[in-house]
PDB file of C-alpha atoms in Angstrom:
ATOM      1  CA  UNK A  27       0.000   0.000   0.000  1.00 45.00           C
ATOM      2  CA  UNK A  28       1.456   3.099  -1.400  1.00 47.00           C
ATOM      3  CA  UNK A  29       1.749   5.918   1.879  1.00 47.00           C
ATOM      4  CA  UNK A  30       0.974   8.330   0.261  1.00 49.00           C
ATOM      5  CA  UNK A  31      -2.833   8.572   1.025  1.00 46.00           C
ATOM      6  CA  UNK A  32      -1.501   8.086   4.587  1.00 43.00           C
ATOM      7  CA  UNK A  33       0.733  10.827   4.623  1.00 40.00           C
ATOM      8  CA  UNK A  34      -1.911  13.624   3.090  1.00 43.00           C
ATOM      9  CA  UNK A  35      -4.292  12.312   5.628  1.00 50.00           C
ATOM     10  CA  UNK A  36      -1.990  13.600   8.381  1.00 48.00           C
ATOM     11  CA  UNK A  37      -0.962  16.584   6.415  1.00 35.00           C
ATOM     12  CA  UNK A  38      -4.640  17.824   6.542  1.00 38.00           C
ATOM     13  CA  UNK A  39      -5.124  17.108  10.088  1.00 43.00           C
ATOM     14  CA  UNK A  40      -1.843  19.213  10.846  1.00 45.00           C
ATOM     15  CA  UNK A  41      -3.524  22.021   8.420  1.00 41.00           C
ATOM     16  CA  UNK A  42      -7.291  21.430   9.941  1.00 38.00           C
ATOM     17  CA  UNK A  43      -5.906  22.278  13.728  1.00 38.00           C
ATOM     18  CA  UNK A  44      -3.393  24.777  12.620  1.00 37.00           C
ATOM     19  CA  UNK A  45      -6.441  26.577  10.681  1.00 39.00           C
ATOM     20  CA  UNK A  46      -8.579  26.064  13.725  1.00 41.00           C
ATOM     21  CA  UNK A  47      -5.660  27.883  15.616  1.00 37.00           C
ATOM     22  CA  UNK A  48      -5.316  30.571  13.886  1.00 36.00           C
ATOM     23  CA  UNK A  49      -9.236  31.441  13.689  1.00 37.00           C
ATOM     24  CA  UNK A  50      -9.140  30.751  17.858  1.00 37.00           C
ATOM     25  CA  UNK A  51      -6.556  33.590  17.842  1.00 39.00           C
ATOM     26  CA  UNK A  52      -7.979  35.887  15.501  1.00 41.00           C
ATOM     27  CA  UNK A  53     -11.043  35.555  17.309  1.00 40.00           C
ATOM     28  CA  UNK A  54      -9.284  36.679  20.786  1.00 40.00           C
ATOM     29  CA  UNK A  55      -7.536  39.754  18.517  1.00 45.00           C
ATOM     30  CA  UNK A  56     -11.093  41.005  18.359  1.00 70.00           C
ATOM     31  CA  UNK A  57     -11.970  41.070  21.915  1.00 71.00           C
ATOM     32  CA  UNK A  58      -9.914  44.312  23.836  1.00 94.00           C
ATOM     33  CA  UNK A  59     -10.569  46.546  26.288  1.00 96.00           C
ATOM     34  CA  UNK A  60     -11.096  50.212  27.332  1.00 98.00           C
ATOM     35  CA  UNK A  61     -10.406  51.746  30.400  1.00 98.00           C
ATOM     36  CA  UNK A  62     -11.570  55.172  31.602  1.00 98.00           C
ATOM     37  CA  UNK A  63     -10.634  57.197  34.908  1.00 98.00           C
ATOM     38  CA  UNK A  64     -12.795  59.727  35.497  1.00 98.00           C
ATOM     39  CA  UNK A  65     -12.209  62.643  37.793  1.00 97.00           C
ATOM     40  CA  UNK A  66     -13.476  65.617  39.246  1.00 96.00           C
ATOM     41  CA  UNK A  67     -11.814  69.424  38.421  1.00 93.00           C
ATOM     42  CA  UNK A  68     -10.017  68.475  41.579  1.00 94.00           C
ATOM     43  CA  UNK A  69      -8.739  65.703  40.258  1.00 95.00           C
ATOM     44  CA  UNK A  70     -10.295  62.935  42.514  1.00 96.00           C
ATOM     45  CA  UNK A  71     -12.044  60.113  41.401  1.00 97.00           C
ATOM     46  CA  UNK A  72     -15.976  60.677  40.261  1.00 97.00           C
ATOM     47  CA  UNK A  73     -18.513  57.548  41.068  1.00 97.00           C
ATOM     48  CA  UNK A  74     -21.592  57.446  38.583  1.00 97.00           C
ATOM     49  CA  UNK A  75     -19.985  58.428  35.447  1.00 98.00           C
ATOM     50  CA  UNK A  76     -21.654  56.704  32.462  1.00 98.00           C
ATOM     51  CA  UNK A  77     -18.933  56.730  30.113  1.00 98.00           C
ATOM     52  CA  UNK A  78     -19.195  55.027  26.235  1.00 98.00           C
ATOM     53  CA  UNK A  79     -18.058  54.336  22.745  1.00 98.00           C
ATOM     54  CA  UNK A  80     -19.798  55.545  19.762  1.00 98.00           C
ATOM     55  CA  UNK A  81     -19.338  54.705  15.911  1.00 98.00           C
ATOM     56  CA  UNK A  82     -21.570  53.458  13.317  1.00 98.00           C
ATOM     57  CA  UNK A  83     -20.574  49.955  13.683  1.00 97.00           C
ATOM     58  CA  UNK A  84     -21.115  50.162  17.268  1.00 97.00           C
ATOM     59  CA  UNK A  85     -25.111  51.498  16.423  1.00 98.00           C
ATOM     60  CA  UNK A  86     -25.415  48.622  13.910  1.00 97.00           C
ATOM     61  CA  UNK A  87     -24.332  45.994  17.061  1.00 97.00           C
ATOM     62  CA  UNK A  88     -26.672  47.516  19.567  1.00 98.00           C
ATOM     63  CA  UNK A  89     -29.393  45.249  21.446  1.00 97.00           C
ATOM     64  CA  UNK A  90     -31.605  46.130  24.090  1.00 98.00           C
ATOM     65  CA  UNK A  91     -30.859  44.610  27.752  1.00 97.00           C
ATOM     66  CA  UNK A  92     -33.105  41.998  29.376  1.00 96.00           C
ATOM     67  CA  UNK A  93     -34.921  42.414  32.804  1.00 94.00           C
ATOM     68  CA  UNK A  94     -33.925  45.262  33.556  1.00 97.00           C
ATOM     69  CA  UNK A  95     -35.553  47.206  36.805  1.00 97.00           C
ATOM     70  CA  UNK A  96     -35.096  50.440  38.717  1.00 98.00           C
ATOM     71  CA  UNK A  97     -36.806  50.274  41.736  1.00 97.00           C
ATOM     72  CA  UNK A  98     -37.684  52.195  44.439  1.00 97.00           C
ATOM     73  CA  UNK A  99     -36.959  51.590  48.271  1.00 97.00           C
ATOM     74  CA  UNK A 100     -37.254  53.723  50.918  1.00 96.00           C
ATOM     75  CA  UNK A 101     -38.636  56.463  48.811  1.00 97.00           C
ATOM     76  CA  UNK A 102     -35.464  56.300  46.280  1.00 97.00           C
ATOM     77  CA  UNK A 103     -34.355  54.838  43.050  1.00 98.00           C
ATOM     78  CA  UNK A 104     -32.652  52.477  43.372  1.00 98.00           C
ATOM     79  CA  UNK A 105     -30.089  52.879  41.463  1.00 97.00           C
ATOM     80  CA  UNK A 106     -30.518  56.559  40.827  1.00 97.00           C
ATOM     81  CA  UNK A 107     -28.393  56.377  37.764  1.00 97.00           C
ATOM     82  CA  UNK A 108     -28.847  53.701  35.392  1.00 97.00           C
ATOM     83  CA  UNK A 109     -27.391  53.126  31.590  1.00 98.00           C
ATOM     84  CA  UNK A 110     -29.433  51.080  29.355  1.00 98.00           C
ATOM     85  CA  UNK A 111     -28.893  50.317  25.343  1.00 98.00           C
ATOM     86  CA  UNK A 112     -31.697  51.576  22.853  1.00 98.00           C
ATOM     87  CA  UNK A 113     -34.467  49.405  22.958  1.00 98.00           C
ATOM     88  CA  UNK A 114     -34.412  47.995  26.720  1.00 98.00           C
ATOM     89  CA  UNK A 115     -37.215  47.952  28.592  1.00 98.00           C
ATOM     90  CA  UNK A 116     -37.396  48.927  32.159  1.00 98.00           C
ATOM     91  CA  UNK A 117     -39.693  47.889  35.040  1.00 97.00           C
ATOM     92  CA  UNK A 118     -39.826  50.503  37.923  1.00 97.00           C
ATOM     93  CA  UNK A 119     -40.762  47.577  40.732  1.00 98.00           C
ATOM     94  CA  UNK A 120     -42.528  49.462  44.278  1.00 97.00           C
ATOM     95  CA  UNK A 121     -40.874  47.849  47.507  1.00 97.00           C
ATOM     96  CA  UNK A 122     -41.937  50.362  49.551  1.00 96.00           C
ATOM     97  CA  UNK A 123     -44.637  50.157  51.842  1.00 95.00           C
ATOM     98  CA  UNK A 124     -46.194  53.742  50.414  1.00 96.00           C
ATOM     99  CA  UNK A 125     -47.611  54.111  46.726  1.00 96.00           C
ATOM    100  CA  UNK A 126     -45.371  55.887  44.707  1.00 97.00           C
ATOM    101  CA  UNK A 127     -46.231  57.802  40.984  1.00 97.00           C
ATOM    102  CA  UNK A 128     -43.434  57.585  38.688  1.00 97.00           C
ATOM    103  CA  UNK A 129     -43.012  60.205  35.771  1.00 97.00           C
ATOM    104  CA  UNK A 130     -40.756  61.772  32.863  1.00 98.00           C
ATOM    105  CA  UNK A 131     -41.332  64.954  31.169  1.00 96.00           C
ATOM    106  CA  UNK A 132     -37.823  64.424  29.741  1.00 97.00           C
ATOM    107  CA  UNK A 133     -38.338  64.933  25.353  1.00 96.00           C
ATOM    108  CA  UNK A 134     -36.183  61.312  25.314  1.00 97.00           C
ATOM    109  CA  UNK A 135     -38.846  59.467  26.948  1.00 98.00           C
ATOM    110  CA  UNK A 136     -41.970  61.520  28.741  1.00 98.00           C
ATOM    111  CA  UNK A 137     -44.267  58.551  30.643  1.00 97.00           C
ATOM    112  CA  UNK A 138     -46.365  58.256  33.711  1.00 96.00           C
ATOM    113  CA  UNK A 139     -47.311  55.295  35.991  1.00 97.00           C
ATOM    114  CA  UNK A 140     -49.760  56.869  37.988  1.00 95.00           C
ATOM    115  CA  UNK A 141     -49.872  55.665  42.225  1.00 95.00           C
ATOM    116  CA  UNK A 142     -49.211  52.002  42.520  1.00 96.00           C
ATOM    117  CA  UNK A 143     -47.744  49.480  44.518  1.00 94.00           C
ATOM    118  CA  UNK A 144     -45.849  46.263  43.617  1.00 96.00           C
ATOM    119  CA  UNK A 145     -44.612  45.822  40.048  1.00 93.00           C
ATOM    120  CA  UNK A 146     -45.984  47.189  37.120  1.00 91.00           C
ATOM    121  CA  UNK A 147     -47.763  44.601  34.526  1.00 85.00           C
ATOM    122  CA  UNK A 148     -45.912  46.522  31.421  1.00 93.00           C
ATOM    123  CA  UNK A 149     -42.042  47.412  31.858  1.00 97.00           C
ATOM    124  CA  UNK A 150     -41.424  50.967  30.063  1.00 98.00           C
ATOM    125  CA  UNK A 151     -39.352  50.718  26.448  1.00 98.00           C
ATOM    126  CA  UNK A 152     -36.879  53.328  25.913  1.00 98.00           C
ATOM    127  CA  UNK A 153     -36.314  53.808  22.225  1.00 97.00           C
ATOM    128  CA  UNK A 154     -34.504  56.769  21.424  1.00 97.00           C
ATOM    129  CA  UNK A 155     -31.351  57.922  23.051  1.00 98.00           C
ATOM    130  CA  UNK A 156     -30.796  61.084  25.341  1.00 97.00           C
ATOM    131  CA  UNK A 157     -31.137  61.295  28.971  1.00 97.00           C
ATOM    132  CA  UNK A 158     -33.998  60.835  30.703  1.00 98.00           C
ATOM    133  CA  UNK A 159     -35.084  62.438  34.253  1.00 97.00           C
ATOM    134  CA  UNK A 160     -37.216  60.740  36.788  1.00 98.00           C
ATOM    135  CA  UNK A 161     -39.015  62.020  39.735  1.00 97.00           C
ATOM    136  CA  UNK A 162     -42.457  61.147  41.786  1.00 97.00           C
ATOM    137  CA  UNK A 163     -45.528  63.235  41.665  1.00 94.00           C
ATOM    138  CA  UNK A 164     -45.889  61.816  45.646  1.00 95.00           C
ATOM    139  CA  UNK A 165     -42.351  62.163  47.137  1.00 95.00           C
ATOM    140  CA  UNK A 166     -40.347  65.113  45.120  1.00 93.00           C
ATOM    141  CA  UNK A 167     -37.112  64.510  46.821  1.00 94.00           C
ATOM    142  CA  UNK A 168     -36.943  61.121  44.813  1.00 97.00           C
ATOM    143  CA  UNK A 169     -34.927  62.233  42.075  1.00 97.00           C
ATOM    144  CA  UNK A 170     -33.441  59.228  39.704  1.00 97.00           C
ATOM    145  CA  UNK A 171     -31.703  59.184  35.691  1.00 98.00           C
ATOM    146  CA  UNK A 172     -31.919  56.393  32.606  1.00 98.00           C
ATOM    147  CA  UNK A 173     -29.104  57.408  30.303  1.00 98.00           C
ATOM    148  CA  UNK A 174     -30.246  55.857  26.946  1.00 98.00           C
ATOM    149  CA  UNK A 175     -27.573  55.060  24.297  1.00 98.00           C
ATOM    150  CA  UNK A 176     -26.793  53.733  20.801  1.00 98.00           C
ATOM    151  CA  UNK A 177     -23.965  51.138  22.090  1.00 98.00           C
ATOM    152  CA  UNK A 178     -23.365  47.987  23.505  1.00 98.00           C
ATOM    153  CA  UNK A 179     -20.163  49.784  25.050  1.00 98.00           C
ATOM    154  CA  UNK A 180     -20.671  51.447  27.942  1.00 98.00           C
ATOM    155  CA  UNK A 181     -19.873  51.107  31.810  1.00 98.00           C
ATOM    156  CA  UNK A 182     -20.269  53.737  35.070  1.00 97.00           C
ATOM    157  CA  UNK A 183     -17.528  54.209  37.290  1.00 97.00           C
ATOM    158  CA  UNK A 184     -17.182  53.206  40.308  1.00 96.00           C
ATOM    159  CA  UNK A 185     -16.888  54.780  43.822  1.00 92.00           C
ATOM    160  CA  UNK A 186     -13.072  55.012  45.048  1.00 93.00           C
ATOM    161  CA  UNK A 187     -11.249  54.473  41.715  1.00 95.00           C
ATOM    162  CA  UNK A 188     -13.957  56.151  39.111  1.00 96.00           C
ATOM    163  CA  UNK A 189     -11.668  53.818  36.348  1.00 97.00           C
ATOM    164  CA  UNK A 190     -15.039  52.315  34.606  1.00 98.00           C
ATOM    165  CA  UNK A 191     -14.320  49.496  32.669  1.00 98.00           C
ATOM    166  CA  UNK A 192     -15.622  48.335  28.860  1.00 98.00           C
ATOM    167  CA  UNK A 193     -14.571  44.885  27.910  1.00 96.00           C
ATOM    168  CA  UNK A 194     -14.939  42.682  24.534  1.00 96.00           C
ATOM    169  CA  UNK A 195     -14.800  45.781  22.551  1.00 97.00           C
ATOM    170  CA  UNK A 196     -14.178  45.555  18.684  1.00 96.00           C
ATOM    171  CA  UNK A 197     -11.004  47.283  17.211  1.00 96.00           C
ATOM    172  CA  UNK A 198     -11.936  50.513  15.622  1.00 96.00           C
ATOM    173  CA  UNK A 199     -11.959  54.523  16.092  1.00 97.00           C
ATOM    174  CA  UNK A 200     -14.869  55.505  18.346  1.00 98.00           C
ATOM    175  CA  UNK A 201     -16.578  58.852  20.154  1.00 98.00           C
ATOM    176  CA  UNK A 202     -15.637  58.548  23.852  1.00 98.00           C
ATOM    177  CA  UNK A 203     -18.784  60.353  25.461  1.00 98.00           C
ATOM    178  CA  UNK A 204     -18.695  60.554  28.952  1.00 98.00           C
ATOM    179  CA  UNK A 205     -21.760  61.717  31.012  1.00 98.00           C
ATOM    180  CA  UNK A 206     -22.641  62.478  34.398  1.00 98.00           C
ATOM    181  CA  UNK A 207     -26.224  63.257  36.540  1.00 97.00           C
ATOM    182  CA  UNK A 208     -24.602  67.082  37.988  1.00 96.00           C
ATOM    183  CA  UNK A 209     -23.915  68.187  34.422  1.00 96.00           C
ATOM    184  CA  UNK A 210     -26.850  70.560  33.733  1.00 93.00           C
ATOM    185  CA  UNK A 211     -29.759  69.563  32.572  1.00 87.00           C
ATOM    186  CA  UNK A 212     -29.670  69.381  28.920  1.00 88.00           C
ATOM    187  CA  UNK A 213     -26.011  69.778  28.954  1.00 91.00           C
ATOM    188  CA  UNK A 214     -24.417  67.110  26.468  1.00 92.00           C
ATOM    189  CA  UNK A 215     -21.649  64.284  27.087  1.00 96.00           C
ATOM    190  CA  UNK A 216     -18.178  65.104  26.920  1.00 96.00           C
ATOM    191  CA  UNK A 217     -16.615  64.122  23.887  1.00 97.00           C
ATOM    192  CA  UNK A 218     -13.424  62.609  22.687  1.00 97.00           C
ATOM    193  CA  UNK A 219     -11.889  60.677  19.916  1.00 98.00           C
ATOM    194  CA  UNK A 220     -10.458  57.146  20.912  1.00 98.00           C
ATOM    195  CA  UNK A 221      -8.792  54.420  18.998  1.00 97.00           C
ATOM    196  CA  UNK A 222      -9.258  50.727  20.372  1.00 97.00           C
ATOM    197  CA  UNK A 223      -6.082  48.364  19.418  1.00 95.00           C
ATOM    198  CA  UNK A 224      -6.930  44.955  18.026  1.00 93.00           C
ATOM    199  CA  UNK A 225      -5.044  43.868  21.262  1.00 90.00           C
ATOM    200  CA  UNK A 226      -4.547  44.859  24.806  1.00 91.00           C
ATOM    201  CA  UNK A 227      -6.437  47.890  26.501  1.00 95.00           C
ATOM    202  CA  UNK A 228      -6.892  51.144  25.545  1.00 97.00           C
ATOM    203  CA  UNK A 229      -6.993  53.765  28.369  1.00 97.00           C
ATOM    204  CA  UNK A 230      -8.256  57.458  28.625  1.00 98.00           C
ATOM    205  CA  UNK A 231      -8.556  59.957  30.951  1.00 97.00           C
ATOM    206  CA  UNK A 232     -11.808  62.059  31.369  1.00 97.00           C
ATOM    207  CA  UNK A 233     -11.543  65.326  33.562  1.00 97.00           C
ATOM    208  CA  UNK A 234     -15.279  66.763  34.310  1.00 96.00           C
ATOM    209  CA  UNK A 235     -15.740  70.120  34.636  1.00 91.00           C
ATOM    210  CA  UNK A 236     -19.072  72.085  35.189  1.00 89.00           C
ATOM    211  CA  UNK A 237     -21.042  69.984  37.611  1.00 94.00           C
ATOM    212  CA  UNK A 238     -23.663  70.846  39.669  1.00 92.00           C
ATOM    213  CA  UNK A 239     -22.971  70.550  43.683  1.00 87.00           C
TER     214      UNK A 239
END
């Protein structure tokens, strides 16, 4: 028997996992990361920040987020600042004891759910991006925000470090927008141009100036 039809056999294999290699790795090129510190004109680290990446492929990739809720507990929202992609519906759950009446005259979304108690039969879609302001026709000092955007990138930053993170983020030159609940009302996102390696972690710094006490 000749070895010939032995030896291409194995050749292929070879070529089959070596393929199969190289599509593993040029699927981990794809995934990077971004890293933002925000900060305060004082230069310490602001919590809440909802800081993300714009382009048109980033638009074309966006998908609303499942079960999502802001709720309200001890006459709050809770959380008071919440990012969501276009599309998501939110349900604004009661677990307070007292009925609460939840409203937006914002132009991004304007809704009412008039006094209740419990959870709401119908979550609230939010289809169009922009900022949206929440209060309660009962208990005025509950104050809360829905940031709305045209991305699957986007994070808030955390208390103590205000470095938010944005992981699995496709290579590419993008808007960095970063956004905060004491700009003034109407006031838009900071903007600045990024580029996001094929590799590794790309890392910006965001200094916020103009915020409300």
């Amino acid at each position: 028997m000749s070895s010939r039809p032995v030896l291409a056999q194995r050749l292929l294999a070879h070529w089959c996992v070596l393929a199969g290699c190289v599509a593993a790795m040029a699927g981990v090129a794809q995934a990077s990361s971004v890293q933002v510190e925000v900060l305060d004109t004082a230069g310490k680290p602001l919590a809440d920040a909802i800081v993300f990446l714009e382009s048109a492929d980033a638009r074309r990739l966006t998908k609303p987020l499942p079960g999502v809720e802001m709720a309200q507990e001890k006459r709050q929202f809770v959380p008071s600042v919440m990012v969501v992609p276009v599309g998501s519906e939110v349900l604004f759950p009661n677990r307070d004891t007292v009925r609460h009446h939840v409203y937006s005259f914002s132009p991004t979304k304007k809704f009412e759910l008039k006094l209740y108690t419990g959870t709401p039969s119908k979550p609230v879609l939010f289809d169009q991006a922009g900022v949206v302001l929440l209060g309660c026709n009962i208990h005025d000092q509950m104050i809360g925000w829905i940031l709305v955007v045209d991305t699957p990138y986007f994070a808030k930053s955390p208390s103590g470090t205000g470095k938010a993170l944005l992981d699995n983020v496709a290579p590419g030159a993008y808007k960095l927008r970063t956004w905060h609940a004491r700009l003034p009302v109407g006031a838009a996102a900071l903007e600045q141009a990024i580029t996001v390696p094929a590799t590794g972690m790309a890392t910006a710094s965001v200094r916020m100036a103009g915020l409300q006490p």
